[in-house]
XYZ file of N, CA and C in Angstrom:
285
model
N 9.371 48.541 2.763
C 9.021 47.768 1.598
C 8.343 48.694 0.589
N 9.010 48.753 -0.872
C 7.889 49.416 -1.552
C 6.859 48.987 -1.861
N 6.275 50.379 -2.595
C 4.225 49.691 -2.755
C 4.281 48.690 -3.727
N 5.648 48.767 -4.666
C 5.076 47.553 -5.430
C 5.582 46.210 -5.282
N 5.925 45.896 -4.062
C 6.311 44.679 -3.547
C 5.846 44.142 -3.137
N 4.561 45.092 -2.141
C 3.743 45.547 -1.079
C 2.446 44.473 -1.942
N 2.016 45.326 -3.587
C 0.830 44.779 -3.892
C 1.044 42.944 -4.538
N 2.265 43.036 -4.718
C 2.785 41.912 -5.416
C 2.640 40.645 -4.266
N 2.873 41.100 -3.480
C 2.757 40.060 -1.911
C 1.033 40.038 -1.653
N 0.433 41.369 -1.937
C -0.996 40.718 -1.380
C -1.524 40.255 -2.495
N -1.287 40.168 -3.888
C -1.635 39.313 -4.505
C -1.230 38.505 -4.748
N -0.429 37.698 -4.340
C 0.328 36.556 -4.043
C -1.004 35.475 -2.749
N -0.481 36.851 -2.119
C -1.241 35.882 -1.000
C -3.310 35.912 -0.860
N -3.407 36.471 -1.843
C -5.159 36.621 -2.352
C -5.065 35.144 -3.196
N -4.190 35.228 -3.956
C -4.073 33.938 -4.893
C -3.997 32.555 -4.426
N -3.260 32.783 -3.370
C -2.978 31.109 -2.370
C -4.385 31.253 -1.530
N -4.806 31.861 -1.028
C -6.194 32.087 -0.488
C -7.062 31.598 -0.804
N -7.169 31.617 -2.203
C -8.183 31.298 -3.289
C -8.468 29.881 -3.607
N -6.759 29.536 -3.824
C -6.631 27.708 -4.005
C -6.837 27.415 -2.771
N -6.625 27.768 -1.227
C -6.550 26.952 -0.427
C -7.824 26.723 0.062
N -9.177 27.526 -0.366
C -9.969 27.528 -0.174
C -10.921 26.443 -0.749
N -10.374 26.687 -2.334
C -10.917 25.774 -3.471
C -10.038 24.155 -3.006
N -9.780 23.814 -2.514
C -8.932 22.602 -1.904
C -8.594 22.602 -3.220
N -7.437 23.633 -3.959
C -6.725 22.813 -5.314
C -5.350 22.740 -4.996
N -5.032 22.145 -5.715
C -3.451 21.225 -5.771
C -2.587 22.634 -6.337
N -1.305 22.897 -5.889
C -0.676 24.062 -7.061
C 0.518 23.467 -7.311
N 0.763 23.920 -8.287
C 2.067 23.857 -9.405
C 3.165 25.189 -9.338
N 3.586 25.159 -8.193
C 4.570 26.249 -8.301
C 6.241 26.152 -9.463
N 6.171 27.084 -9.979
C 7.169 26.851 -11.176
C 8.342 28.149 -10.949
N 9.838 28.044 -9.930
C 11.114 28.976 -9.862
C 11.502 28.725 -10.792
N 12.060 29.587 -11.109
C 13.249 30.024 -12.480
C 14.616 30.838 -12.328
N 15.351 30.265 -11.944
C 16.547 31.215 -11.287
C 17.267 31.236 -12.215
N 18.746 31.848 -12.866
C 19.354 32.289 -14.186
C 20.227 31.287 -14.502
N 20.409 30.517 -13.363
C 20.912 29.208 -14.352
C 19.982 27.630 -14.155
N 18.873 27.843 -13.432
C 17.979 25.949 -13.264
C 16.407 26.796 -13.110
N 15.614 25.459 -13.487
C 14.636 25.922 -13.376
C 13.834 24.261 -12.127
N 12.739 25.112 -11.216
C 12.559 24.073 -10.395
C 10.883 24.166 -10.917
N 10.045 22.911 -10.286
C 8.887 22.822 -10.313
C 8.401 21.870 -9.318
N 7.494 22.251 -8.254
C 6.944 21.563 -7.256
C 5.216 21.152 -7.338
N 4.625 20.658 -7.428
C 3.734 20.000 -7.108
C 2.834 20.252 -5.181
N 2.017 20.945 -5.216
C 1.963 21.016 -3.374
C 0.709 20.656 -3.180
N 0.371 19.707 -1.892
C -0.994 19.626 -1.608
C -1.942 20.619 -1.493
N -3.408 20.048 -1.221
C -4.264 21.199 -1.336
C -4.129 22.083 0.149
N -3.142 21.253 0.979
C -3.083 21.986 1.949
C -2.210 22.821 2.554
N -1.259 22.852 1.542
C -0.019 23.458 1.407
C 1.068 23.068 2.133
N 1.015 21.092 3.009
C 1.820 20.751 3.816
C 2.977 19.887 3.004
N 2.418 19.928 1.870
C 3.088 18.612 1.652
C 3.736 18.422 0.409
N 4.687 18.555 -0.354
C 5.286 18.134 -1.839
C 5.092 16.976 -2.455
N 3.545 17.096 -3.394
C 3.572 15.570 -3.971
C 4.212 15.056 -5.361
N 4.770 16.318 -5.998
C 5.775 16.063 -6.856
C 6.869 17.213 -7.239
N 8.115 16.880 -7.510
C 8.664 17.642 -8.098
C 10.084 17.558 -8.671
N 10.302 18.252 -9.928
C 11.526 18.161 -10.894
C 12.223 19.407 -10.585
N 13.377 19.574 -11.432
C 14.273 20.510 -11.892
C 15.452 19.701 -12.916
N 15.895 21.142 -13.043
C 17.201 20.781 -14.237
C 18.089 20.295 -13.253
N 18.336 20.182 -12.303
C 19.384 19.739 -11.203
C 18.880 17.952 -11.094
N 18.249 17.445 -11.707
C 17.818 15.956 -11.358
C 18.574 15.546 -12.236
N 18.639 14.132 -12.072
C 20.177 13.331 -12.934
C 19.632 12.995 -14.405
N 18.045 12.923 -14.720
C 17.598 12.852 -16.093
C 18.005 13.997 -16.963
N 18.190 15.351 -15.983
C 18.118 16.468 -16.307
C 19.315 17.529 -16.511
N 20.134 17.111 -15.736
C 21.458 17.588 -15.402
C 22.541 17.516 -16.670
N 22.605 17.027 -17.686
C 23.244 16.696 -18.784
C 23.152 17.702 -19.859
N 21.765 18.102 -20.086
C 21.731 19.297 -21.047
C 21.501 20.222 -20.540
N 20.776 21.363 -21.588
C 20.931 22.815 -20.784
C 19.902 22.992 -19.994
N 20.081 23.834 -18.828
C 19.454 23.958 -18.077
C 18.416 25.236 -17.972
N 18.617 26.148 -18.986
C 17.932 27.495 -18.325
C 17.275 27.576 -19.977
N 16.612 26.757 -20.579
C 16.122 27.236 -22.125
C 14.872 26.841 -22.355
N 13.948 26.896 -23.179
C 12.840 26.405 -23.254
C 12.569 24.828 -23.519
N 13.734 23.843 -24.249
C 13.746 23.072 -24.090
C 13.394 22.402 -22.771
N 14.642 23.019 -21.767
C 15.112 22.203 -20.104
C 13.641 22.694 -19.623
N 12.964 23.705 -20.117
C 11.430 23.935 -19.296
C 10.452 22.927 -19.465
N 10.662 22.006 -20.894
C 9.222 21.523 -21.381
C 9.807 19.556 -20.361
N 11.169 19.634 -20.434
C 11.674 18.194 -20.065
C 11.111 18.403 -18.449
N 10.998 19.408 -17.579
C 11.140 19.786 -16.337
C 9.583 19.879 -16.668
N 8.624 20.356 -17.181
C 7.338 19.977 -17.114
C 6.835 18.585 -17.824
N 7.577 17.732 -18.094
C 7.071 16.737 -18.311
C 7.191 15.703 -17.500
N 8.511 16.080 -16.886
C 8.798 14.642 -15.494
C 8.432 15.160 -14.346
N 7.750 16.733 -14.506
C 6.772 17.053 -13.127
C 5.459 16.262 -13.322
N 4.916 16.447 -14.799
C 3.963 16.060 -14.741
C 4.042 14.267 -14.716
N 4.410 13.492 -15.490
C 5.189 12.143 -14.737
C 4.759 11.605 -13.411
N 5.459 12.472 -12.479
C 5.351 12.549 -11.224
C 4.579 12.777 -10.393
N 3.541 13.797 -10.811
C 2.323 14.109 -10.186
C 0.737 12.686 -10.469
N 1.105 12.191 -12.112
C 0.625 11.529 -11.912
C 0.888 10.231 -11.523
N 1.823 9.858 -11.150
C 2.098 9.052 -10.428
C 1.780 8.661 -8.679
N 1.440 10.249 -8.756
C 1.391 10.751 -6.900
C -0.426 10.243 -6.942
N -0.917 10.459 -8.257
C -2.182 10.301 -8.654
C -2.898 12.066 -8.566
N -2.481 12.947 -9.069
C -2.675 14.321 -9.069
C -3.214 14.177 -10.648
N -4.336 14.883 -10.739
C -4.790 14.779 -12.007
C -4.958 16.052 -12.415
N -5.449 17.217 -11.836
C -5.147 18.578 -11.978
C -4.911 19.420 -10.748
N -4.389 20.319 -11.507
C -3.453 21.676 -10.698
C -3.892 22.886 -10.933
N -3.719 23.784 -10.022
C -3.702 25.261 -9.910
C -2.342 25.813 -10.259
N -2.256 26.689 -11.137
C -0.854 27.137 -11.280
C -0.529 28.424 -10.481
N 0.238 28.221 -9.379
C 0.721 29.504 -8.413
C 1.415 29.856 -8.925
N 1.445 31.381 -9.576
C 2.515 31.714 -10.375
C 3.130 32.878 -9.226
N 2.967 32.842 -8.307
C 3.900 33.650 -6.880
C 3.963 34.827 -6.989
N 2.607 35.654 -7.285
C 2.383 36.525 -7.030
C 2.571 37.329 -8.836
């Protein structure tokens, strides 16, 4: 593994450390080159209490990989979270 994969992973995992400690909620946000996903995770990291993408049927119609499909995909995450009753988040940005 190189070193800079190497530091990218332990700060990844210093970062989840941090929330799991702080019992906070995270907001993990993938971006792959054609959808973008967004999950919602407990403070304990067992559990998915919300989550969107451009692959959902609200979502699936327009484009999927633009800043638009990002703000529709953070709005029916957020939707969803509060619905789960999640009122704030930690944003895991994965290292």
């Amino acid at each position: 593994m190189s070193v800079k994969k190497e530091t990218r992973l332990r700060r990844a995992r210093k970062a989840r450390l941090k929330m799991h400690e702080l019992q906070a909620v995270r907001l993990c946000v993938y971006r792959s080159s054609q959808h973008m996903y967004a999950q919602v995770i407990s403070a304990d990291g067992g559990k998915v209490l919300a989550s969107a993408s451009t692959l959902d049927k609200e979502l699936r119609d327009a484009a999927t990989g633009n800043v638009d499909a990002a703000k529709k995909v953070g709005q029916l995450v957020a939707e969803r979270a509060k619905v789960a009753g999640v009122t704030q988040v930690a944003f895991d940005r994965s290292g």
